[in-house]
XYZ file of C-alpha atoms in Angstrom:
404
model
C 32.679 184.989 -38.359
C 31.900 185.261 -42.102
C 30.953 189.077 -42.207
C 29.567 188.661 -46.261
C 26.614 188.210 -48.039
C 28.435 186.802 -51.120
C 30.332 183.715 -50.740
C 32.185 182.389 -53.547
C 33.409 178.179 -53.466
C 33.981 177.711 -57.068
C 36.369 179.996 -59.754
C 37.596 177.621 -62.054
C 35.339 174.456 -62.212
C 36.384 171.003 -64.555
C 34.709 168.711 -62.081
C 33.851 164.420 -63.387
C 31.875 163.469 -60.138
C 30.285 160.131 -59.417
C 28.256 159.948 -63.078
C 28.204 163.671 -64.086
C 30.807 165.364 -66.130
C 31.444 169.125 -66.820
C 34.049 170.012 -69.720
C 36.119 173.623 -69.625
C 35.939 173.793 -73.061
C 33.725 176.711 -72.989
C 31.142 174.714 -75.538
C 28.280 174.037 -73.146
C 25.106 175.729 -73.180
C 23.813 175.342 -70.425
C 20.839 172.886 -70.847
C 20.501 171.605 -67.356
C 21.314 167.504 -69.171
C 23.763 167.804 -65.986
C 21.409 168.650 -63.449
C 22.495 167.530 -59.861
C 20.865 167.821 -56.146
C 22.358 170.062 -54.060
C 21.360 170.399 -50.575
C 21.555 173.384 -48.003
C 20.960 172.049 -44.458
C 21.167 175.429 -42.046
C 20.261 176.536 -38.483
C 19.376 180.107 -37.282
C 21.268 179.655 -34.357
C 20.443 183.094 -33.132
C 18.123 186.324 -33.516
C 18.525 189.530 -32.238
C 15.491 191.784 -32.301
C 14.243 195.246 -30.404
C 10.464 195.653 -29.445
C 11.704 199.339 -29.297
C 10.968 199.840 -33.059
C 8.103 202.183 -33.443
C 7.041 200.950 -37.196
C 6.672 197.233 -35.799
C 2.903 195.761 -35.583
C 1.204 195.534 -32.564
C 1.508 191.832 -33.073
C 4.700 191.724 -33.375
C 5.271 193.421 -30.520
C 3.284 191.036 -28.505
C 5.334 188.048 -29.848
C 8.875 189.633 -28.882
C 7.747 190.264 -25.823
C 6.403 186.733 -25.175
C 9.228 184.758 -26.660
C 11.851 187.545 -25.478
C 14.400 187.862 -28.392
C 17.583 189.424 -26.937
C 21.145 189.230 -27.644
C 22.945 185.521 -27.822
C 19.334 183.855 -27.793
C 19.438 180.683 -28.378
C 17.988 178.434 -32.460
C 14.800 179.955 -33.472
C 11.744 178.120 -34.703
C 8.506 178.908 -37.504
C 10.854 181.116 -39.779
C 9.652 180.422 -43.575
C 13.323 180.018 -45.571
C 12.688 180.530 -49.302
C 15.649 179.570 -52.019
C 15.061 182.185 -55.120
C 16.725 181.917 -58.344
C 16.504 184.499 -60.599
C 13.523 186.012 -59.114
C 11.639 182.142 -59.090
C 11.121 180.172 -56.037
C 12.947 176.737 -56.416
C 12.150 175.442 -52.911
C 11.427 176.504 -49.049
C 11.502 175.255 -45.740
C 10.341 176.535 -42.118
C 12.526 176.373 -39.420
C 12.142 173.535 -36.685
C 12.053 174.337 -33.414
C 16.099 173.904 -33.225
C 16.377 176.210 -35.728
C 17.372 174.074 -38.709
C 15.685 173.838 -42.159
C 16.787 171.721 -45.499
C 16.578 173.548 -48.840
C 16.799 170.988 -51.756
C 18.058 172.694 -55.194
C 18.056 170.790 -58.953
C 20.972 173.040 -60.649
C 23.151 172.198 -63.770
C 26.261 174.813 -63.211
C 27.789 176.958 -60.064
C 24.832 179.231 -59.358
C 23.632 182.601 -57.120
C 20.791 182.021 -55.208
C 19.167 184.120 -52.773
C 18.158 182.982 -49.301
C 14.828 184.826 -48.426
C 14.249 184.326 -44.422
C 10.151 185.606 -42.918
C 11.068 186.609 -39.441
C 7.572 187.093 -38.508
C 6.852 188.923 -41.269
C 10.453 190.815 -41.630
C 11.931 189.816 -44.907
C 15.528 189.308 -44.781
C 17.950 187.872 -46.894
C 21.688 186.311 -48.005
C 22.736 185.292 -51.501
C 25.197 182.657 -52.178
C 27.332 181.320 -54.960
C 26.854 177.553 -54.817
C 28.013 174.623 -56.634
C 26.020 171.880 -58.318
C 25.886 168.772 -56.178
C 27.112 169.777 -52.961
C 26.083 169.879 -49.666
C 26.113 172.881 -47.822
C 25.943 173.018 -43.948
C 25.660 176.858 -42.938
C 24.754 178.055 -39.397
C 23.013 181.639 -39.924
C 22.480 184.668 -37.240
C 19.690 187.176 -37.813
C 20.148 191.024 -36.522
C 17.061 192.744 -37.591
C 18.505 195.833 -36.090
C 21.288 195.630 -38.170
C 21.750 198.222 -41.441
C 19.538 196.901 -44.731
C 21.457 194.150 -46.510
C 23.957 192.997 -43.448
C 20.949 191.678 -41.235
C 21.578 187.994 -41.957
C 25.420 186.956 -40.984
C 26.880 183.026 -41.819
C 28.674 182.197 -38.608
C 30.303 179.138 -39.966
C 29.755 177.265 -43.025
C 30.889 173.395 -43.993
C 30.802 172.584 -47.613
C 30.433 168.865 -48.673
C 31.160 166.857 -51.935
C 31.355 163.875 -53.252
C 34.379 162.349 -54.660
C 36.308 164.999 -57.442
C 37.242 163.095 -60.580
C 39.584 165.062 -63.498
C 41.238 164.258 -66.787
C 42.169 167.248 -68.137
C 41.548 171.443 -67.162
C 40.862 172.497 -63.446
C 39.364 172.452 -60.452
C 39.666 175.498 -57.796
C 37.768 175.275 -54.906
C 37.961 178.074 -52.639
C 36.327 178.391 -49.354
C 36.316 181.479 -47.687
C 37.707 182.064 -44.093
C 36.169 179.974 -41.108
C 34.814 177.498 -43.554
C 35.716 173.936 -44.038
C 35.311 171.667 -46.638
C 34.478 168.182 -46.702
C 35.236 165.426 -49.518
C 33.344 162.226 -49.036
C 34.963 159.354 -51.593
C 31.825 157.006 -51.008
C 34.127 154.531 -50.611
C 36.003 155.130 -53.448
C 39.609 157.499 -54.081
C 38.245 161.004 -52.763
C 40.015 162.782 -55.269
C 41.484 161.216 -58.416
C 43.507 162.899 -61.313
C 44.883 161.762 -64.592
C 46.362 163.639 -68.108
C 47.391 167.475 -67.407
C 44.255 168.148 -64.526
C 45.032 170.071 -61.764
C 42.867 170.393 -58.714
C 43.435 173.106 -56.037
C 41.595 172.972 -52.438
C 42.065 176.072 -50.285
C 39.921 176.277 -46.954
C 40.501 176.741 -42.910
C 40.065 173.054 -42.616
C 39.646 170.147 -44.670
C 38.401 166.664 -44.443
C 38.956 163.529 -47.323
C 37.000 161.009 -45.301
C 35.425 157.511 -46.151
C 38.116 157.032 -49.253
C 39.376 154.347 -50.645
C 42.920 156.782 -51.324
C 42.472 160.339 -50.199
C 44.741 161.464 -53.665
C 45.280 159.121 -56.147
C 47.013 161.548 -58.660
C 48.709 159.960 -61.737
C 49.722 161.415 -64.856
C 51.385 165.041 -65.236
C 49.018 165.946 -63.091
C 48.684 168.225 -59.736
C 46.946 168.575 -56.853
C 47.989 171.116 -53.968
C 45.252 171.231 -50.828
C 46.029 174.233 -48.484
C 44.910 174.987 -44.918
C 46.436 178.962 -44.495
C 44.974 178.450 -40.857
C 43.677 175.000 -40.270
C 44.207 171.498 -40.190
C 43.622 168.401 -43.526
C 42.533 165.257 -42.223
C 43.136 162.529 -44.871
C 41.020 158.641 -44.010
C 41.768 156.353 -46.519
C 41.556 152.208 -46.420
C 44.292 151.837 -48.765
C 46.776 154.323 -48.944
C 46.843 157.975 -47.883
C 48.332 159.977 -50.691
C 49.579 158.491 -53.789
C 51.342 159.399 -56.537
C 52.233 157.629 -59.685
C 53.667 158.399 -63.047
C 55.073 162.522 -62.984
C 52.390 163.450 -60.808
C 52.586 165.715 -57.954
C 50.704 166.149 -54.474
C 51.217 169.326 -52.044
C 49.716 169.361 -49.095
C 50.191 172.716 -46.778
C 48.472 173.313 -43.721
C 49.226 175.830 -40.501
C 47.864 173.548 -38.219
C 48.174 169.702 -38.451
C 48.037 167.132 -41.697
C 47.049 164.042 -40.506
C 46.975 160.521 -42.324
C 44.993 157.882 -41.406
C 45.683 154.949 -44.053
C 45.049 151.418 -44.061
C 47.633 150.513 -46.326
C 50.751 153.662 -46.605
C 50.411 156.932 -45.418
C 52.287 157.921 -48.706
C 53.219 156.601 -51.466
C 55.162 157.527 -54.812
C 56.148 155.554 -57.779
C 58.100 156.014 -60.958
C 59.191 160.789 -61.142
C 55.946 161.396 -58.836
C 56.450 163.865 -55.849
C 54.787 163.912 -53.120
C 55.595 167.053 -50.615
C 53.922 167.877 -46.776
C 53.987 171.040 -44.939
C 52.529 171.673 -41.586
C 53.506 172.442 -37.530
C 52.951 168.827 -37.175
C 52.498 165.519 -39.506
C 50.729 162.385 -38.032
C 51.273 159.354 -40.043
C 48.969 156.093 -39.176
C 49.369 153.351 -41.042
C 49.202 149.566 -41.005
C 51.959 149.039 -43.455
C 54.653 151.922 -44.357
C 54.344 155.446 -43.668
C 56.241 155.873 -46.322
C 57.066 153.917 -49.072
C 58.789 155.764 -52.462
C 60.121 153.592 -55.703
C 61.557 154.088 -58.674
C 62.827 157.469 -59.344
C 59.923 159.729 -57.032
C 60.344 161.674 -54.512
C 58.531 162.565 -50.522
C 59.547 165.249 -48.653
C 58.078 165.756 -45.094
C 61.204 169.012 -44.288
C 58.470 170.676 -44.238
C 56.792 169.397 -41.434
C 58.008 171.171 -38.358
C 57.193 167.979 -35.953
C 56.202 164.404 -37.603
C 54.345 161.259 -35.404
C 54.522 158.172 -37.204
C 52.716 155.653 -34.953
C 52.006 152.607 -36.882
C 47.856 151.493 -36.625
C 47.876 148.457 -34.323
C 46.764 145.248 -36.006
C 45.896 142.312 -34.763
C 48.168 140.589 -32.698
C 48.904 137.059 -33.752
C 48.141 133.752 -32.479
C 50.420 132.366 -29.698
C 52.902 129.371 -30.959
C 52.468 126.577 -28.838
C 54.591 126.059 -26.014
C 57.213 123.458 -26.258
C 57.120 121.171 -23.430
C 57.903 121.950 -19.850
C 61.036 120.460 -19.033
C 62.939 120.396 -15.419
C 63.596 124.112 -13.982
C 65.379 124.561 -10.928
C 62.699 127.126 -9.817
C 59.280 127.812 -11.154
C 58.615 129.690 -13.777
C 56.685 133.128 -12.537
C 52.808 133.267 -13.509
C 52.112 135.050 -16.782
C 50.957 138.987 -16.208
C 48.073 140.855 -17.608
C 49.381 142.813 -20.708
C 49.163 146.679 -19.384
C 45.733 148.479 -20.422
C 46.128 150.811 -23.629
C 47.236 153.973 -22.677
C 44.064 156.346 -23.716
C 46.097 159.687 -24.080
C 48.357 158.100 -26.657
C 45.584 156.370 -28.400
C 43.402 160.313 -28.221
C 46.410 161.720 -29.891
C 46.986 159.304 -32.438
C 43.481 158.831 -33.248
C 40.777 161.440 -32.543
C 43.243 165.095 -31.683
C 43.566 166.413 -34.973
C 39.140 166.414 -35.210
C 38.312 167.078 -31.482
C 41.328 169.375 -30.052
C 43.023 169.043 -27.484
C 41.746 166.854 -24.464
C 38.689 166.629 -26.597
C 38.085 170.522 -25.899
C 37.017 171.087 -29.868
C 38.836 171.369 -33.096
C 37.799 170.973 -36.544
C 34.586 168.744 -35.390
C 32.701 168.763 -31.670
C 33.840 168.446 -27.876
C 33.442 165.471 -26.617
C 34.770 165.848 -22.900
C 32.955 162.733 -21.289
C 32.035 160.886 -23.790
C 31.058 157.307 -23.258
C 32.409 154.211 -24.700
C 29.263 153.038 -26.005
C 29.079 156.730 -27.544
C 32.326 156.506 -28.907
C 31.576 153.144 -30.253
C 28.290 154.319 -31.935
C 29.947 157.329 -33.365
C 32.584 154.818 -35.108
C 29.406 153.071 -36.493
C 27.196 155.265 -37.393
C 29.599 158.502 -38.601
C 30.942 157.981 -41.692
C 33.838 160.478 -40.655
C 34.448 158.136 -37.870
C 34.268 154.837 -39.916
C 38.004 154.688 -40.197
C 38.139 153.910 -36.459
C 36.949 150.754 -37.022
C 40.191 148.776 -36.029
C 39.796 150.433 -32.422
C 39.293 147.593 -29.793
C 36.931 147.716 -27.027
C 39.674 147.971 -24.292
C 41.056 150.571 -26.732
C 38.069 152.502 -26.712
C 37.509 152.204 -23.191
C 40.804 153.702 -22.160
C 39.958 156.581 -25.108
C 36.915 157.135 -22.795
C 38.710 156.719 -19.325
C 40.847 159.663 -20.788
C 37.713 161.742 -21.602
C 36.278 161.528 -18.511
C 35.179 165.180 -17.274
């Protein structure tokens, strides 16, 4: 867990996003003509409180004795959650019975802002250091017993983003320990580069999902995404990574980098360089998993194992049969091609997010999931949208393997 109560994402920040840009030329002032949402969706997943505290009300007493908050106790309702900038209040929430609550913030540049939470009247807070247009999933745990300023603890924080788009200058974003980040390319390249930018991701796990290209870096320019203890998940519809011109991709993780890619799982052209690092590198991909031109260069040494499993397509029609002519036995009956084995197709397809024998990884367990769950999931999760090509017997057996 995150023991801190000041959690910095952004250093360095020369970020073109969507229709917004921000220069590092040290000339802006500041005006807010670049204001963005940013959203904080958290959950107060737990509260631990003592009715042996002399100085508490008698009705507060009353209420930790009737709703009995102890140790590991489960999301907690009616908390008011109060985002505070510079001593104003910019927006506040109160807690659902679940525990979650939506804070919704208009800001211009990376900003602190302090997260007040009323605990039946115990004030309690956390600041953070948040970035302009993001999304911020946090999961919070309250210990009103614990010493002034360390009573509210973020047990595990996901930040989201939209697609990163840079020219020149660059981009550090730095999550700290236990905390992922997301990229979400809308359907466009999740991160794309030209000119001299460089863009460096560093975070326990990472996730480029719903991209047209995960990288498309082109130029002189860099981009090096690092997972010290974690996995990078890369779902594009075209290729993976790509890298044009005297461009350069890294991509270092402990755990496991895997590629998802309609088109190539990499792809270099002209000096470009494209280099992987990880325990193990999964490579699906309709065309090449590879494919490097011109003078550029892909190195997977790195990668202590690598799984290339090509993404199944569909299977053409049959030719017609030429006619039957005189056999001197009959010909046996055509068999059933065998089901799809759903171990191989969990591996390939849904390990790197949900562990091992869907136990948990980066994302949920889903021992026992259905295949109309899985199917909805594909659907409806925009994560999950690059499943798509699954089949129904495919998903079935994926489901068959799940099976508690």
């Amino acid at each position: 867990m995150t023991k801190a109560r000041r959690i910095l994402f952004v250093t360095i920040l020369c970020l073109i996003a969507g229709a917004f840009h921000v220069s590092c030329d040290d000339g802006g002032n500041g005006s807010g003509q670049n204001t963005q949402t940013t959203t904080i969706n958290g959950t107060v997943t737990n509260i631990i409180a003592s009715a042996q505290k002399e100085e508490r009300s008698f009705k507060f007493t009353k209420i930790i004795d009737l709703i009995t908050f102890i140790k590991e106790a489960k999301a907690q309702g009616g908390i008011l959650v109060t985002a505070i900038i510079n001593g104003i209040t910019v927006d506040s929430d109160v807690t659902d019975p679940e525990g979650n609550f939506t804070l919704t913030l208009e800001l211009d540049s990376v900003t602190n802002v302090l997260i007040l939470f009323d605990v039946n009247g115990d004030d309690v807070s956390i600041e953070l250091v948040v970035e302009e247009g993001s999304i911020l999933n946090i999961n919070i745990s309250i210990d009103l017993n614990a010493p002034p300023g360390d009573e509210v603890e973020i047990v595990d924080m996901e930040v989201a983003r939209g697609p990163i788009r840079c020219e020149t200058g660059n981009v550090e974003i730095l999550a700290d320990i236990n905390e992922s980040i997301v990229i979400d390319g809308e359907g466009e390249a999740c991160i794309r580069t030209e000119g001299n930018c460089t863009v460096v991701l560093d975070s326990s796990d990472i996730l480029l999902t719903n991209c047209e290209k995960c990288v498309d870096a082109r130029g002189t320019s860099l981009v090096n995404i690092i997972s010290p203890d974690g996995d990078i998940v890369c779902e594009a519809s075209e290729d993976g990574y790509r890298a044009v011109g005297d461009a350069e991709i890294v991509i270092d993780a402990t755990g496991v980098i895997d590629i998802l890619a309609g088109e190539n799982g990499l792809k270099a052209d002209g000096n470009s360089f494209i280099l992987l690092g990880a325990d193990t590198c999964v490579i699906n991909s309709l065309e090449s998993p590879i494919d490097v031109s011109g003078n550029a260069t892909i190195d997977t040494s790195g990668c202590g194992e690598i799984v290339q499993a090509p993404l199944p397509s569909p299977s053409p029609s049959p030719s017609p049969s030429p006619s039957p002519g005189p056999s001197p036995s009959p010909s046996p009956p055509p068999t059933d091609p065998p089901p799809p084995l759903g171990e191989a197709l969990y591996i390939s397809n849904c390990q790197s997010c949900h562990g091992v024998d869907g136990m948990g990884g980066p994302f949920s367990n889903v021992v026992g999931k259905s295949a109309g769950a899985i199917s909805d999931a594909i659907m409806n999760e925009p994560a999950m949208s690059g499943l798509s090509f699954l089949s129904a017997a495919e998903i079935n057996a994926i489901a068959a393997f799940l099976a508690p």
